[in-house]
Short mmCIF file of C-alpha atoms in Angstrom, two decimals:
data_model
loop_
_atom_site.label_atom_id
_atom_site.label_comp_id
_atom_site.label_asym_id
_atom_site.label_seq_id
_atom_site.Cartn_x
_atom_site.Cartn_y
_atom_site.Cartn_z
CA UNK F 780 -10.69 -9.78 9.85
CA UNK F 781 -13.32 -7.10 8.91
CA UNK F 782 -12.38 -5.02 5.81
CA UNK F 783 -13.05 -2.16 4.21
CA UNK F 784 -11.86 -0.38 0.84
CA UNK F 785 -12.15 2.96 -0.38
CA UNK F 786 -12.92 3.87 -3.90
CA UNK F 787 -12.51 7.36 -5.38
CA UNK F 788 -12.68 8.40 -8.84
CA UNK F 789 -10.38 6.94 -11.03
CA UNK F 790 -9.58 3.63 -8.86
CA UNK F 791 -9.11 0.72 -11.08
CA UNK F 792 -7.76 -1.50 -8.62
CA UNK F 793 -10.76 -1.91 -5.79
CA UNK F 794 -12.19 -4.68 -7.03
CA UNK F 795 -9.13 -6.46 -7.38
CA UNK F 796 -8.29 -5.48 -3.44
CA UNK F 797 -11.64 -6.58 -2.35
CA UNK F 798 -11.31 -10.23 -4.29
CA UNK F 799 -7.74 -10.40 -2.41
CA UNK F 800 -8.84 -9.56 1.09
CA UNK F 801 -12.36 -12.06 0.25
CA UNK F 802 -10.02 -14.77 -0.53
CA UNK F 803 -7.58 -14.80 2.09
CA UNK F 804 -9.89 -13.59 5.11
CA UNK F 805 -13.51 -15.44 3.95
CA UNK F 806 -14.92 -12.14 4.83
CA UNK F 807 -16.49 -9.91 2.27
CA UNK F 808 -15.28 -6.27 2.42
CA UNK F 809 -17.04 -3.19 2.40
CA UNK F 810 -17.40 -0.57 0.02
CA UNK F 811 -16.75 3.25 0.42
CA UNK F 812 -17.23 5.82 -1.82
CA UNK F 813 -14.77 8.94 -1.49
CA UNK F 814 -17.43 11.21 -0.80
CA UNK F 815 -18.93 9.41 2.39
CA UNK F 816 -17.77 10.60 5.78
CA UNK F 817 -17.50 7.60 7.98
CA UNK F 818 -16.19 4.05 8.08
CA UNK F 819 -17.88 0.86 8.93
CA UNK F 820 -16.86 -0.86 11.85
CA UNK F 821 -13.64 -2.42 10.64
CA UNK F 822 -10.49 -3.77 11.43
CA UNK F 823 -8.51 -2.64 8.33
CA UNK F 824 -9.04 -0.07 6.03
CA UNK F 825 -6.97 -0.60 2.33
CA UNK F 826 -6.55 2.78 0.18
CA UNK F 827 -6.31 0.94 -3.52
CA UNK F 828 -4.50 1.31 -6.86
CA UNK F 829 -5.67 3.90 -9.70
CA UNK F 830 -5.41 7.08 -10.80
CA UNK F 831 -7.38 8.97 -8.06
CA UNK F 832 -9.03 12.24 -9.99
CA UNK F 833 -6.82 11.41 -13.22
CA UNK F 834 -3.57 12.21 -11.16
CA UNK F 835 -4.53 15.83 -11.20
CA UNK F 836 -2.26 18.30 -8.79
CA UNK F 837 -0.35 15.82 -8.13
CA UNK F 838 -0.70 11.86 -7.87
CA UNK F 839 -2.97 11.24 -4.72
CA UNK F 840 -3.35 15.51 -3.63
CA UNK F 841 -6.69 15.64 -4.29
CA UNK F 842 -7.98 12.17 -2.73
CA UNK F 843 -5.76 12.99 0.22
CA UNK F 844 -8.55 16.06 0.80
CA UNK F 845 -11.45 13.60 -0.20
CA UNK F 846 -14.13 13.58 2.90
CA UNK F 847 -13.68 10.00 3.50
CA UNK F 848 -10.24 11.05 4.46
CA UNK F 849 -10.82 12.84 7.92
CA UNK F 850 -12.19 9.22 8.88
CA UNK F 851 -9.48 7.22 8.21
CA UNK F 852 -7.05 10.08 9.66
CA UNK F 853 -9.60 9.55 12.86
CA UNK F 854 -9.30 5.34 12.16
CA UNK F 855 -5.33 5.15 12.08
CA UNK F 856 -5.01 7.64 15.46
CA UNK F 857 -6.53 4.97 16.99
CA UNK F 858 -4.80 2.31 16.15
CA UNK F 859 -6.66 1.00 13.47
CA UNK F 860 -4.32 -0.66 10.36
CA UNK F 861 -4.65 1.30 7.23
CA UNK F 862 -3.13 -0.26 3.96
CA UNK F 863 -2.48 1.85 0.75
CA UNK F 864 -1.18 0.46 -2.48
CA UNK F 865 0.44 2.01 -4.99
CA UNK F 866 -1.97 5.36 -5.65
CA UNK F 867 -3.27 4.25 -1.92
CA UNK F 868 0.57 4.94 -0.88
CA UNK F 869 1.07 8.22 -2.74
CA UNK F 870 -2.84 9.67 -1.00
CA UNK F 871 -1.07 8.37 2.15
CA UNK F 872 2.22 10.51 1.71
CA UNK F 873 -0.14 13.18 0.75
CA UNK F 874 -2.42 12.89 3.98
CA UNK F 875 0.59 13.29 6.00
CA UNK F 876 -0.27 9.66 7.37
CA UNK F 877 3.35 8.80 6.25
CA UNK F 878 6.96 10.80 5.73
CA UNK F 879 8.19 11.35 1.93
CA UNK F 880 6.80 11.33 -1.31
CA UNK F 881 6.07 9.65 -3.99
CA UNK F 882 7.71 11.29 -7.73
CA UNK F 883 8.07 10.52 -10.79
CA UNK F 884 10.09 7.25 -11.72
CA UNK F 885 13.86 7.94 -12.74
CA UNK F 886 13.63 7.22 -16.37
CA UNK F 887 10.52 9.17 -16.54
CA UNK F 888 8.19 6.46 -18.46
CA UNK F 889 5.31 4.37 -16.70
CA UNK F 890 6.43 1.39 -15.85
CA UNK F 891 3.94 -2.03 -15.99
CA UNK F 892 6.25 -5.58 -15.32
CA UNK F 893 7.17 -7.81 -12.60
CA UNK F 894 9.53 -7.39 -9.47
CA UNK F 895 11.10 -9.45 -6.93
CA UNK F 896 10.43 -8.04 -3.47
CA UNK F 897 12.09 -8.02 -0.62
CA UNK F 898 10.20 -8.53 3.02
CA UNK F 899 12.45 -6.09 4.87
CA UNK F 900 10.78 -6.04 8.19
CA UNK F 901 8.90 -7.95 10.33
CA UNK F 902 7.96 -5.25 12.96
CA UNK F 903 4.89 -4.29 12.62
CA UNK F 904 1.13 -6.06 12.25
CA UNK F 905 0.97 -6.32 8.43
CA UNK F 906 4.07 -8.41 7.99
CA UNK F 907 4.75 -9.69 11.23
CA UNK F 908 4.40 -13.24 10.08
CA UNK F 909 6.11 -13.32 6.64
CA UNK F 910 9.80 -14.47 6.60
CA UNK F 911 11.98 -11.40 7.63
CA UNK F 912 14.87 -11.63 4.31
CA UNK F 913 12.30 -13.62 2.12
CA UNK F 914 12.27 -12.76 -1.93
CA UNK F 915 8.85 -13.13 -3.74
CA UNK F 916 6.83 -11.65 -7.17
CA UNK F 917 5.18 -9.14 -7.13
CA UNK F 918 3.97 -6.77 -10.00
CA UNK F 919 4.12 -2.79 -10.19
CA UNK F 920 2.45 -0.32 -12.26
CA UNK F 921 3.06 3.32 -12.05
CA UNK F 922 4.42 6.19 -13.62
CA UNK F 923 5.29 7.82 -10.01
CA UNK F 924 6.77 5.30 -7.51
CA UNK F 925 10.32 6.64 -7.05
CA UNK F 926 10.02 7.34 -3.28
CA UNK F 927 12.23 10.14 -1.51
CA UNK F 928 12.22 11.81 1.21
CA UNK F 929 14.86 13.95 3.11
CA UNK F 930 18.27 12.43 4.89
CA UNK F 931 16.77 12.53 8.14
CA UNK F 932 13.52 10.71 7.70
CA UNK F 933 15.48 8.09 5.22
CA UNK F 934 17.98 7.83 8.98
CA UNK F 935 14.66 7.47 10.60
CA UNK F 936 12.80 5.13 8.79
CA UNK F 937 16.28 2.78 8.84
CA UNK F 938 17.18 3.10 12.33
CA UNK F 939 13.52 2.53 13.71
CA UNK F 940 12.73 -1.04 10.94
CA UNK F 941 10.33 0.99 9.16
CA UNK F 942 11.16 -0.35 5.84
CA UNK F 943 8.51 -2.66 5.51
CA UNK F 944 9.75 -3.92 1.96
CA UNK F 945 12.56 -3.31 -0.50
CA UNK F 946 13.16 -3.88 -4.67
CA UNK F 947 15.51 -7.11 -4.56
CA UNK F 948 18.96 -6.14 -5.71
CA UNK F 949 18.89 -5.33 -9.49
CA UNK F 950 14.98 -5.09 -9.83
CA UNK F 951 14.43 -1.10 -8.80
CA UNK F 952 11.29 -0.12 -11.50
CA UNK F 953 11.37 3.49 -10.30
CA UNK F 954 15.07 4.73 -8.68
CA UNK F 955 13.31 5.08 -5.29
CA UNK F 956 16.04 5.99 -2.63
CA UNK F 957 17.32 3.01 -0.51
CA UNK F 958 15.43 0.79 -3.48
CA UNK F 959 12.58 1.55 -0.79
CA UNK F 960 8.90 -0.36 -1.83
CA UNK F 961 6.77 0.43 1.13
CA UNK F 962 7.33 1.81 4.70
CA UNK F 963 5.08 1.91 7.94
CA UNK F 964 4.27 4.93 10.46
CA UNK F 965 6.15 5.34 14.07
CA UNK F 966 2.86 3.30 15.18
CA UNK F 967 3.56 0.28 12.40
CA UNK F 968 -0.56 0.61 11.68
CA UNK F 969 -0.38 2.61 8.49
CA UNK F 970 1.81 0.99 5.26
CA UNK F 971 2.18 1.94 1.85
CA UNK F 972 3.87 0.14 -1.02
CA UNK F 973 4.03 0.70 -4.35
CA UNK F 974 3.60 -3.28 -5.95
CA UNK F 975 0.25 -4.45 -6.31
CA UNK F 976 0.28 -8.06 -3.77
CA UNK F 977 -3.33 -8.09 -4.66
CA UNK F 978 -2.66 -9.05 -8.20
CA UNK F 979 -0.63 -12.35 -7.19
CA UNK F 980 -3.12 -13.87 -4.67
CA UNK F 981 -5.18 -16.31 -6.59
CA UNK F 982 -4.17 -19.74 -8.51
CA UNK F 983 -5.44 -18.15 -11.75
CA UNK F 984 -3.22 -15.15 -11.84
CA UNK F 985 -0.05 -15.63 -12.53
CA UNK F 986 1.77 -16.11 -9.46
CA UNK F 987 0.28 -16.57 -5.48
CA UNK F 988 3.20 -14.91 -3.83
CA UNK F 989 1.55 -11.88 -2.92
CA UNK F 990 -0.82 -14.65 -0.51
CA UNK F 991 1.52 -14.40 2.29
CA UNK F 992 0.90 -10.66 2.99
CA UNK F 993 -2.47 -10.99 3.14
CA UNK F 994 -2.50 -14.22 5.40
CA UNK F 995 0.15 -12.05 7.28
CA UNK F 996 -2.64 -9.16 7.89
CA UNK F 997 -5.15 -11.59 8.58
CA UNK F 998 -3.21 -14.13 10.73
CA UNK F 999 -2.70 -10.75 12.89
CA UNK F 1000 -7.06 -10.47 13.98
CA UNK F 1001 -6.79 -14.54 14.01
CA UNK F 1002 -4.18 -14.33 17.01
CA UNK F 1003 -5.12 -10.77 18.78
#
């Protein structure tokens, strides 16, 4: 699997990505900046955690416009898998590339601690070989994760498996609707979520449970 991961001003999570994907894939991925215009030739393209232009506008408006962004617009039209985490997720709601948004959590603080995640579907190409139902860790970090979006995309996104992953029962950091953590596009190639899988990967973090999604995304190039 051939990687690539986009840093824009205020990232603080790249090099954390790029150590995941390294680990888990024994490939090395690239580096863009937020101001170049096209993509190396790549299989996967990860949008990572920060606060992109200090959160300005709103969280993710103004990377959403970045010039890199007209490339991976171009990359996930054609099928190409596009991966955005936490500040990656809210530039993806931003760029249209998924339904909803991302706003401020319900109690209105940031919120930095642990989660249990659910895996809530298996039907798509970055979690098509986890355990459909499993529980795991994860940890969050954000101050605007509650994700909403009107009835009829919420009907959508249920009736068509595009909840990719839930908070377990009971661990909701934010008050997103449906206790939603990350969802997928009609095409299943573009997926944001708000926890930080990158961050529970190797033995010397605390936890490896965040592994599995990245052998998942990996295991899906092994097989094609």
């Amino acid at each position: 699997m051939k990687s690539a991961v986009v840093t824009f001003p205020g990232s603080n999570r790249e090099r954390d990505m790029m150590h995941a994907l390294e680990l888990v894939s024994g490939r090395k991925p690239a580096a863009v900046w937020h101001a170049d215009t096209q993509l190396p030739d790549v299989d996967l393209v990860v949008l990572p955690g920060g606060f992109s232009y200090g959160d300005y506008l709103r969280s993710g408006a103004i990377a959403a416009r970045a010039p890199i962004m007209d490339a991976v617009r171009a990359f996930a039209d054609k099928g190409g898998l596009v991966l955005g985490v936490c500040n990656g997720f809210q530039m993806l709601t931003e760029a249209g590339l998924l339904p909803g948004a991302l706003m401020r959590n319900a109690a209105l603080t940031f919120v930095c601690r642990e989660v249990l995640m659910e895996t809530a579907s298996t039907a798509n190409r970055f979690t098509a070989a986890m355990q459909k139902g499993a529980t795991w860790r994860c940890p969050v970090a954000h101050h605007d994760g509650n994700y909403f979006a009107d009835a009829d995309t919420i009907r959508a996104l249920e009736e068509e498996d595009r909840v990719a992953f839930r908070y377990a029962k009971g661990t909701n950091p934010n008050g997103s609707i449906n206790d939603i953590a990350g969802i997928t596009n009609a095409g299943g190639n573009v997926l944001g979520m708000m926890p930080h899988p990158e961050n529970y990967v190797d033995p010397l973090q605390a936890s490896t449970d965040g592994r599995a999604f990245f052998e998942s995304i990996s295991n899906a190039f092994a097989t094609a």
